[in-house]
Coordinates of C-alpha atoms in Angstrom, one line a residue:
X1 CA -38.1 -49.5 81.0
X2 CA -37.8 -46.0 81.1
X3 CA -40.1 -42.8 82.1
X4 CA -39.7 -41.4 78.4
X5 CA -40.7 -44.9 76.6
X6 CA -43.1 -45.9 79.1
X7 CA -45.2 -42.4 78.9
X8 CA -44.9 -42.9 74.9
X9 CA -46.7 -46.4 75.4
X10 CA -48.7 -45.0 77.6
X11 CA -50.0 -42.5 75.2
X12 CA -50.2 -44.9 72.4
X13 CA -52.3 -47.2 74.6
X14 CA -54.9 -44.5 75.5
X15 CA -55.4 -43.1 71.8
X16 CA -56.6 -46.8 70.9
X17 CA -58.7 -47.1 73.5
X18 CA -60.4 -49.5 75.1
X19 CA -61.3 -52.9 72.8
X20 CA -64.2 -55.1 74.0
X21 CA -64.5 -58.4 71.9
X22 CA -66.2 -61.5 72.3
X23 CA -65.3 -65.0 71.3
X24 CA -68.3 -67.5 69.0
X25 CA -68.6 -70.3 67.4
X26 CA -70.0 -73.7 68.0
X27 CA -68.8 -76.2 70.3
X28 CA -65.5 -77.3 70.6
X29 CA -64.4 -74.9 68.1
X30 CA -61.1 -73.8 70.3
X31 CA -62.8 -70.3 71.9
X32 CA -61.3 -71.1 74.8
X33 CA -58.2 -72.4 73.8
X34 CA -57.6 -69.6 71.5
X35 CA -58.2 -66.7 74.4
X36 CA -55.8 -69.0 76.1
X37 CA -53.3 -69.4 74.1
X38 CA -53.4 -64.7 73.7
X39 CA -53.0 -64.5 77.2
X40 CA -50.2 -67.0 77.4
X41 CA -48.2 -65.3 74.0
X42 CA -48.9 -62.1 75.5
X43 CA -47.8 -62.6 78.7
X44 CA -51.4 -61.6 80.3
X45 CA -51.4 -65.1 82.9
X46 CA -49.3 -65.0 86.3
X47 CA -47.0 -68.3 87.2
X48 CA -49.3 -69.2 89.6
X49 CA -52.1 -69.4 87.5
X50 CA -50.2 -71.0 85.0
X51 CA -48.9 -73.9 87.7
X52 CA -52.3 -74.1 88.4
X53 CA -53.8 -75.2 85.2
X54 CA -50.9 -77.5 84.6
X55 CA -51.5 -79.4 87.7
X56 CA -55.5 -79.4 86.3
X57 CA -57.3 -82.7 86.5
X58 CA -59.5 -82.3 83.8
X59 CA -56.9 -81.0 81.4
X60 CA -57.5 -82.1 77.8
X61 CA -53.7 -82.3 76.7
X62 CA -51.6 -85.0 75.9
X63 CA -48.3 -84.9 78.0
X64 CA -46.8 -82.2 79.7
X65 CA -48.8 -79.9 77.6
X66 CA -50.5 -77.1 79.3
X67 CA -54.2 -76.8 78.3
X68 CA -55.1 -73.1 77.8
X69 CA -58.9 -73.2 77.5
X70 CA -58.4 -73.9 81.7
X71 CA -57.7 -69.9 81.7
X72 CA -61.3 -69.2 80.9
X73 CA -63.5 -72.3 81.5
X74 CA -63.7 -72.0 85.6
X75 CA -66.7 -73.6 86.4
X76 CA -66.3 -77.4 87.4
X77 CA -68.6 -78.3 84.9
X78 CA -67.2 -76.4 82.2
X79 CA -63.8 -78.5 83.0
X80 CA -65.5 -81.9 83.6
X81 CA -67.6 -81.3 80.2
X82 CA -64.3 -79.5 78.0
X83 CA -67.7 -77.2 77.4
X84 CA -68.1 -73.0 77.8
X85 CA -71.1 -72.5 79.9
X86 CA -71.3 -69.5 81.6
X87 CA -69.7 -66.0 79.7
X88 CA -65.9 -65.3 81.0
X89 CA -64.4 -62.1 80.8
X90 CA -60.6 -61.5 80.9
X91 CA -58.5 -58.4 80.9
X92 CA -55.4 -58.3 79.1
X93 CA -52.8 -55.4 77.8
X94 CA -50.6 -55.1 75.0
X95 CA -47.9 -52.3 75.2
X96 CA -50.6 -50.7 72.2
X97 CA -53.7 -51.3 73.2
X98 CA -56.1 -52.6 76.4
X99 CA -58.7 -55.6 75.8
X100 CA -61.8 -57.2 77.7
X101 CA -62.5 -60.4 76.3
X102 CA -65.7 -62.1 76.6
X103 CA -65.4 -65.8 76.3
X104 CA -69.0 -67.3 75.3
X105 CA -70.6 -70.1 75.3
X106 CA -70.9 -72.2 71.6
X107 CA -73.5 -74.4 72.4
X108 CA -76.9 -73.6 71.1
X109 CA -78.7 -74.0 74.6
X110 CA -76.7 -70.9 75.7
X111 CA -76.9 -68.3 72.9
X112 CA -78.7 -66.2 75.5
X113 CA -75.1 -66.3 77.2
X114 CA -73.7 -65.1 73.6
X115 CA -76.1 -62.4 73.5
X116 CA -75.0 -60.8 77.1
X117 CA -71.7 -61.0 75.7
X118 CA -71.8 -59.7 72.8
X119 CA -74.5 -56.5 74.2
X120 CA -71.2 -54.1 74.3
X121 CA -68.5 -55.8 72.1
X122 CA -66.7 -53.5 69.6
X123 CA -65.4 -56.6 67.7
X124 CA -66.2 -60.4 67.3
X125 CA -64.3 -63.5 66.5
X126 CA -66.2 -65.9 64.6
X127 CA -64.5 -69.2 65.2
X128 CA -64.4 -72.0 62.4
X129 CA -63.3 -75.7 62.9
X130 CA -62.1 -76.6 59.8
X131 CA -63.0 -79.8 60.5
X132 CA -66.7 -79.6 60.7
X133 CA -67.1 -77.8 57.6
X134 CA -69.1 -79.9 54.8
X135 CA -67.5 -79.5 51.6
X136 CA -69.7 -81.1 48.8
X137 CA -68.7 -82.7 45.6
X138 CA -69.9 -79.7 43.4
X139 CA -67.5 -77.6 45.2
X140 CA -70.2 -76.2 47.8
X141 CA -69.1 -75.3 51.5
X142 CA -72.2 -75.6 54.5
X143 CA -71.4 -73.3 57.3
X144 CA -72.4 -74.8 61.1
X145 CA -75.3 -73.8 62.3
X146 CA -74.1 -72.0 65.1
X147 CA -71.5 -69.9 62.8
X148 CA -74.5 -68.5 61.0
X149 CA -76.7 -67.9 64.4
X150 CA -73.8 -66.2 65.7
X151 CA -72.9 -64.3 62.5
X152 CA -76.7 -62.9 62.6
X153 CA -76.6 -62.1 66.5
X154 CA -73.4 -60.1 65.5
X155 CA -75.1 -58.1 62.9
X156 CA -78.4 -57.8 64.7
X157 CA -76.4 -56.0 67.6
X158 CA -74.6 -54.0 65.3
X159 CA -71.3 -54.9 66.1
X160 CA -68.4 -53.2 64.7
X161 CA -66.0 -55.5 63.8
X162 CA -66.2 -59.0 62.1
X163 CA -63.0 -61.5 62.3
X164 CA -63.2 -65.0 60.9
X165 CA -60.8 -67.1 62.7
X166 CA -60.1 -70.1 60.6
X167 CA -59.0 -72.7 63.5
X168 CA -57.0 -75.7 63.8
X169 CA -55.5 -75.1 60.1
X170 CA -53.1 -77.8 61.2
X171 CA -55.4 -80.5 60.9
X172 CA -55.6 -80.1 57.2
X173 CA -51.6 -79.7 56.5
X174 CA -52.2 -75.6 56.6
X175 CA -53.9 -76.0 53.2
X176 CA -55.1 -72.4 51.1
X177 CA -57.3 -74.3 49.6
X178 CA -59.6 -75.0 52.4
X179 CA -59.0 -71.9 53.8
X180 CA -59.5 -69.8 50.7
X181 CA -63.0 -72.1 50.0
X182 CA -64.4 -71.5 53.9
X183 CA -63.7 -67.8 53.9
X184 CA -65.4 -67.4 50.0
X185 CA -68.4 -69.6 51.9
X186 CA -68.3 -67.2 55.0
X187 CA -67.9 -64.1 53.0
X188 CA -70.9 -65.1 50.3
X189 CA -73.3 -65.1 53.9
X190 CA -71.7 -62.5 55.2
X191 CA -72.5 -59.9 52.4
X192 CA -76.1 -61.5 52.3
X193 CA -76.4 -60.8 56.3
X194 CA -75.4 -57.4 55.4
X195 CA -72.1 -57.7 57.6
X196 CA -69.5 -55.0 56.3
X197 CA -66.0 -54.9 58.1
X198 CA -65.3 -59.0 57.7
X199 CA -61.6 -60.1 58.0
X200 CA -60.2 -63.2 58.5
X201 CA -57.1 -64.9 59.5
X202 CA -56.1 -69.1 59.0
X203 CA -55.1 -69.6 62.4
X204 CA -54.0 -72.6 64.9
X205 CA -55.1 -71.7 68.7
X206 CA -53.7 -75.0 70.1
X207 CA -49.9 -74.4 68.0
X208 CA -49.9 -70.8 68.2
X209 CA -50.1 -70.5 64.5
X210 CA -51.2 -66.7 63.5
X211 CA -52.6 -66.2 67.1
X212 CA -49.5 -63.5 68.1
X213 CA -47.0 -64.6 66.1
X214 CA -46.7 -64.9 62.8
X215 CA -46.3 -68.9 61.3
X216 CA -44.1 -70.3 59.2
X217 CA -46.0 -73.0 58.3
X218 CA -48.2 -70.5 56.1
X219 CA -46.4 -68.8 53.7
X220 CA -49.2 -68.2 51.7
X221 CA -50.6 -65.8 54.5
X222 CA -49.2 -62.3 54.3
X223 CA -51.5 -60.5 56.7
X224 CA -51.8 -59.9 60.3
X225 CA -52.1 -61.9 63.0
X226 CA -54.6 -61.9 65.7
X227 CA -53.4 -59.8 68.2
X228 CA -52.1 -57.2 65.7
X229 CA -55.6 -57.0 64.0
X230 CA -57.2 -56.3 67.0
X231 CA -54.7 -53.8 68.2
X232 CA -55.6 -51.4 65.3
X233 CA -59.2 -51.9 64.8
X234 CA -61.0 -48.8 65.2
X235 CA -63.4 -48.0 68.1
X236 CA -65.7 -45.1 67.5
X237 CA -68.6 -44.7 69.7
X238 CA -71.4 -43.2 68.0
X239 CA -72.7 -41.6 71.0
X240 CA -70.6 -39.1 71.5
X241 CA -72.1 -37.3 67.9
X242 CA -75.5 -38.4 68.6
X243 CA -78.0 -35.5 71.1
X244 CA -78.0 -35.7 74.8
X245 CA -79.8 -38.8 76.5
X246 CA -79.4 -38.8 80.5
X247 CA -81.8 -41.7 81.9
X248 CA -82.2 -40.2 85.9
X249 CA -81.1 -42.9 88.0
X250 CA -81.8 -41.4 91.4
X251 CA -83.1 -38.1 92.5
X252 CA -80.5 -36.7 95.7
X253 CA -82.2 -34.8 97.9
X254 CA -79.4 -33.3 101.2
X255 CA -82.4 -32.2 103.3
X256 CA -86.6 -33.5 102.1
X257 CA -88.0 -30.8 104.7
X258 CA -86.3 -27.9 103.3
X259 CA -88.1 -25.2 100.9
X260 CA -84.9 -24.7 99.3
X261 CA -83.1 -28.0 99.6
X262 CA -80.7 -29.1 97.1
X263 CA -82.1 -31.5 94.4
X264 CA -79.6 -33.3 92.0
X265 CA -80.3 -35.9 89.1
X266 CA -78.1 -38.5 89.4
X267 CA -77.5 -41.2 86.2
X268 CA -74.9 -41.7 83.4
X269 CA -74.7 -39.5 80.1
X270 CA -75.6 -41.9 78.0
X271 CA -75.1 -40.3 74.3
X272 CA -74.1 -36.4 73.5
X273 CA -73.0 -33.9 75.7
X274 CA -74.5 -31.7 77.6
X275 CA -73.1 -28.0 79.3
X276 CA -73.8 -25.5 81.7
X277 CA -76.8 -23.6 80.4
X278 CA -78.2 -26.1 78.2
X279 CA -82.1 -26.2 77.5
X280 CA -83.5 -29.8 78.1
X281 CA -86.7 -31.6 78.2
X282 CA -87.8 -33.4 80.6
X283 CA -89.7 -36.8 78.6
X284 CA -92.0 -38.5 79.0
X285 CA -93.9 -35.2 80.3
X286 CA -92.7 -32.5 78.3
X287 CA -91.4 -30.2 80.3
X288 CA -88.3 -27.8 79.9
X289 CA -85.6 -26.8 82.1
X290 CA -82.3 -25.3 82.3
X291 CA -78.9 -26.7 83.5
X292 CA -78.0 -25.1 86.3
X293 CA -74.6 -27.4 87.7
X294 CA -73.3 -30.4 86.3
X295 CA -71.4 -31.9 89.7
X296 CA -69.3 -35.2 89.6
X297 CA -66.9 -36.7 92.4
X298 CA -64.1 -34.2 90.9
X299 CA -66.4 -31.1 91.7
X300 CA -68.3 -28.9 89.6
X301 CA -67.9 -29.5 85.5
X302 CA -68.4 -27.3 82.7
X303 CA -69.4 -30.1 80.4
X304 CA -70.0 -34.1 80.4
X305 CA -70.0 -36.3 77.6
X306 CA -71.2 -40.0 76.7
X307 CA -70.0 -42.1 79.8
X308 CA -69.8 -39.8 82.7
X309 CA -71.5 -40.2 85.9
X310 CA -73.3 -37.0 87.1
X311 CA -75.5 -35.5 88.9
X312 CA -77.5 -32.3 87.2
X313 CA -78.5 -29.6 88.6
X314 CA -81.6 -27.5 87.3
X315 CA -83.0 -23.9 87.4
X316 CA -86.5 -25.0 87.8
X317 CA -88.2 -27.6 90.5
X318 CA -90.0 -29.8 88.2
X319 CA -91.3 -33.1 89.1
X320 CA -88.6 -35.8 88.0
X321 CA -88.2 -38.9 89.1
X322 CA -86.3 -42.4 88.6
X323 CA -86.9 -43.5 85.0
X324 CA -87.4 -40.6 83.1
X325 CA -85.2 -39.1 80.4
X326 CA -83.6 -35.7 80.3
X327 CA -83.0 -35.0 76.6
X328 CA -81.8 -32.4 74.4
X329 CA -84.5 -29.7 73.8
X330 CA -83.7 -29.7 70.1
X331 CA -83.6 -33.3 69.4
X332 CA -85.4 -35.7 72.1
X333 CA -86.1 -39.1 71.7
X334 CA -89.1 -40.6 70.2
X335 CA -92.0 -41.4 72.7
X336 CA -93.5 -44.9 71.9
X337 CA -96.4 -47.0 73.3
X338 CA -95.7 -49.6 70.9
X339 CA -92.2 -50.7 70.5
X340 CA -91.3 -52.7 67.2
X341 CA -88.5 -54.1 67.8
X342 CA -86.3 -57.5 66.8
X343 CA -86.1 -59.4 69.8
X344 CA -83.8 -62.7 71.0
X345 CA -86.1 -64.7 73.1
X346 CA -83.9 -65.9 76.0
X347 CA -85.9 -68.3 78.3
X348 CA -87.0 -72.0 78.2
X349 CA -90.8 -71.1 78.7
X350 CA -91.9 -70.1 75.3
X351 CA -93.5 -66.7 74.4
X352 CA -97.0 -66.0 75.9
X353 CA -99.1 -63.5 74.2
X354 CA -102.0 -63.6 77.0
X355 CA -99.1 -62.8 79.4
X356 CA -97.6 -59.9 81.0
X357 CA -94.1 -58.8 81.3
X358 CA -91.8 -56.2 82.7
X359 CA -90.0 -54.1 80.0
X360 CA -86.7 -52.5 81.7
X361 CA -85.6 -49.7 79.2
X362 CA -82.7 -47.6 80.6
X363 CA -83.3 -46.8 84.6
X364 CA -87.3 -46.9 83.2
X365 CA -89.6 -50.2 83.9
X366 CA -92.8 -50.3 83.0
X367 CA -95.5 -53.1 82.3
X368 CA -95.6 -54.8 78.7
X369 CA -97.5 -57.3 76.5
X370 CA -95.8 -58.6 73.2
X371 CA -99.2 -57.9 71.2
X372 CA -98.1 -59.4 67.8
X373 CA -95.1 -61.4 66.5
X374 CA -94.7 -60.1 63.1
X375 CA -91.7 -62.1 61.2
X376 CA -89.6 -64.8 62.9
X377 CA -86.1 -65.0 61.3
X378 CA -84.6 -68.2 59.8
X379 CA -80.8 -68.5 60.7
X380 CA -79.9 -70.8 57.8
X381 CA -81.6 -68.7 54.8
X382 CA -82.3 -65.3 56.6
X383 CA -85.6 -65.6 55.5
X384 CA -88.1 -64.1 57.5
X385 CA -91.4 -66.2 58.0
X386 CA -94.7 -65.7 60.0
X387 CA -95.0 -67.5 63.3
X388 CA -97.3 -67.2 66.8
X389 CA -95.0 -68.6 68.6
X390 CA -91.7 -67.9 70.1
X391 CA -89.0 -70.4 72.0
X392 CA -85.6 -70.5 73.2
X393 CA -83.4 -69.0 71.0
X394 CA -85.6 -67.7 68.6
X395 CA -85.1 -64.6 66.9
X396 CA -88.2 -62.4 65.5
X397 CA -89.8 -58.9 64.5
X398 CA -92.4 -58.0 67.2
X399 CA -94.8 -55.2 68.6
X400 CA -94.9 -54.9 72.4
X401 CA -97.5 -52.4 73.8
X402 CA -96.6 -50.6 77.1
X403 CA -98.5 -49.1 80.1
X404 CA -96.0 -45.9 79.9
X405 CA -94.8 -44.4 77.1
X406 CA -90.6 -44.7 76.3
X407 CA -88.6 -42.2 75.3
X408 CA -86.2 -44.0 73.0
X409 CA -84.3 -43.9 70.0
X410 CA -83.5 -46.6 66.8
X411 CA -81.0 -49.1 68.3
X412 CA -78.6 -48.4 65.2
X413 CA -78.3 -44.7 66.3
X414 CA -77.8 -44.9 70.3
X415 CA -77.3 -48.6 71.6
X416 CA -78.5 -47.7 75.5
X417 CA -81.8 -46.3 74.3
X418 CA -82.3 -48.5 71.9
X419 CA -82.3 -51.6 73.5
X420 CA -84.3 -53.4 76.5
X421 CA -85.0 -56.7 78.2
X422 CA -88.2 -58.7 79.1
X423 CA -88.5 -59.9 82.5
X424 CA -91.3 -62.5 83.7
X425 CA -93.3 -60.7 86.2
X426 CA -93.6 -63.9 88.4
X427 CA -89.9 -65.9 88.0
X428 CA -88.1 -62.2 87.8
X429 CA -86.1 -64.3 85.1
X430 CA -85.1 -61.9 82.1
X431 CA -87.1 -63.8 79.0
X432 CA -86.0 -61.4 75.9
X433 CA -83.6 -59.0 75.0
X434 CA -84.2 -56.3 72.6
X435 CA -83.7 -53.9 69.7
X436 CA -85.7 -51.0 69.1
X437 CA -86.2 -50.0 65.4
X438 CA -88.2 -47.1 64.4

């Protein structure tokens, strides 16, 4: 290839930007197989990996047949059981765009798994067997569970993106008719959920039908396929528009016994920007100060944005220390000593209200206690119900009450302040994860 076409893909490549994605759905439903079968079309494997998992033992394939879902299931047990436990995440590259994908588990027992995943995904793919669809006599269609739980999660995190990936279409002969009835099924729960950008594609991860290239078996299916869908969805991250937020991380110090040592802020910019001269406040206590450097591992900056890694320098000696937030002076973030927030309760010990827990907001961990659970949601109606109670994989509307107060903002405008975990005090296991609404 040459210079000239590789710096235009090049080029192309970075204006798309990065795309994170996830894969969902319930067991068996062909995640696996499908993340598979895009790295194998799109030449993202090696040889050796792909002699590797055609010498497998606990290949699933009839034949000489290699058996993709081998790419991403690498635990023992994941390949003794033909199960996703733990979340996998593969890298891949198209000449037009780069990808992370996050394979997750479908089983119910690890939705907590799903919810790590699907924490920074731009875009997820909702997998549905065809084949476990219930179609009733009246014409009805009943969604899986799991299709629903993960649907919700999806929109609960806010994420971008929706794709409905219709799988194993050649079980049914390829037939619109069951497609077009499972997609009017999803689409009906989707707009009830409140999910906006919903596509879908009739798909067969195991033939290759609609995964990167485009089938002839389904004529009736002018769109895109897979890999071209997700090479032009758009990725906008709202936190480059939104005020500063810079959790400190560490405070550098060159020399403690010095009067006029040098004292940096370390941490990452986690939403706005923020320049030379810019008034800040320094939350939770108030104070204001002046940027006097912004320093990186290039040198001195001018200016960061959402992302960076810094370390700020200030006019003023104020007392800052891990955990608290420098903010813009104009806008700063809300301080709360009662967080409402939805909350996806990820342990097997179920929720105790008597208890205490560790709430880790940011760089920022303080003590907690869930003081009230207010609504717990029902997956299969979205119907919210009262409850005092909370287990595994239950998702609900609480109050937590904390010894400190946060400075943090609505999940739906800045992800990273807007979201925590629970941690038990004794196990150090994290319980919950969380999304702050104000």
């Amino acid at each position: 290839m040459n210079a000239v076409v590789e710096q235009g893909l090049s080029a192309t490549t970075a204006e798309r930007g990065l795309l994170r994605f996830i894969t969902a759905g319930s067991v068996d439903d062909g995640k696996s197989t499908l993340i598979g079968r895009l790295l194998f079309d799109s030449k993202g494997i090696f040889a050796d990996q792909l002699d590797a998992i055609s010498r497998a033992k606990h290949k699933r394939t009839v034949g000489d047949t290699v058996d993709l879902s081998l790419l991403t299931d690498g635990l023992e047990a994941e390949r003794e059981q033909g199960i996703t436990i733990d979340v996998a995440y593969r890298y891949f590259a198209t000449p037009r765009r780069k990808f992370i994908i996050a394979d997750t588990p479908g089983h119910e027992q690890y939705t907590r798994n799903m919810v790590t995943g699907a924490s920074t995904a731009d875009a997820v793919i909702i997998l549905v067997d065809v084949s476990k669809v219930k179609f009733g006599e009246d014409g009805s269609v009943e969604l899986l569970t799991q299709t629903k739980r993960h649907s919700t999660i999806a929109h609960l995190l806010r994420i971008e993106h929706v794709i409905v990936a219709v799988n194993k279409m050649d079980l049914v002969d390829y037939d619109q008719q069951v497609y077009d009835r499972i997609v009017g099924a999803y689409r009906s729960f989707a707009e009830q959920l409140g999910l906006k950008d919903v596509r879908a594609i009739p798909l067969s991860a195991l033939a290759g039908d609609n995964v990167v290239t485009a089938s002839d078996r389904m004529p009736w299916y002018q769109g895109p396929t897979l890999i071209e869908l997700l090479e032009t969805l758009s990725v906008y991250d709202d936190a480059h528009a939104e005020p500063l937020r810079f959790p400190v991380q560490l405070v550098a110090r060159h020399n403690g016994h010095e009067a006029n040592d040098f004292r940096g802020y370390m941490g990452r910019v986690e939403a706005g920007k923020v320049s030379k001269g810019d008034k800040l406040v320094v939350q939770p206590s108030g104070q204001t100060a002046t940027v006097k450097d912004i320093q990186s591992f290039d040198g001195s900056l001018e200016s960061a944005s959402a992302g960076q890694s810094i370390t700020l320098l200030l006019d003023e000696y104020l007392d800052i220390s891990r955990g608290d937030m420098l903010a813009a002076a104009e806008r700063p973030a809300t301080l709360l000593k009662t967080v409402t927030a939805d909350i996806c309760w990820l342990s097997e010990e179920p929720l105790d209200l008597r208890r205490k827990y560790w709430l880790k907001h940011t760089t920022k961990q303080v003590p907690a206690r869930v003081s009230r659970i207010d609504t717990l949601l029902d997956i299969n109606t979205q119907e919210r119900r009262p409850a005092d109670a909370l287990k595994l994989n239950d998702i609900a509307s609480v109050a937590i009450n904390v010894q400190q107060p946060l400075a943090a903002d609505a999940y739906d405008a800045i992800r990273s302040t807007g979201s925590f975990i629970l941690i038990d005090e004794v196990t150090h296991q994290t319980v919950a994860a969380g999304m702050i609404r104000l």
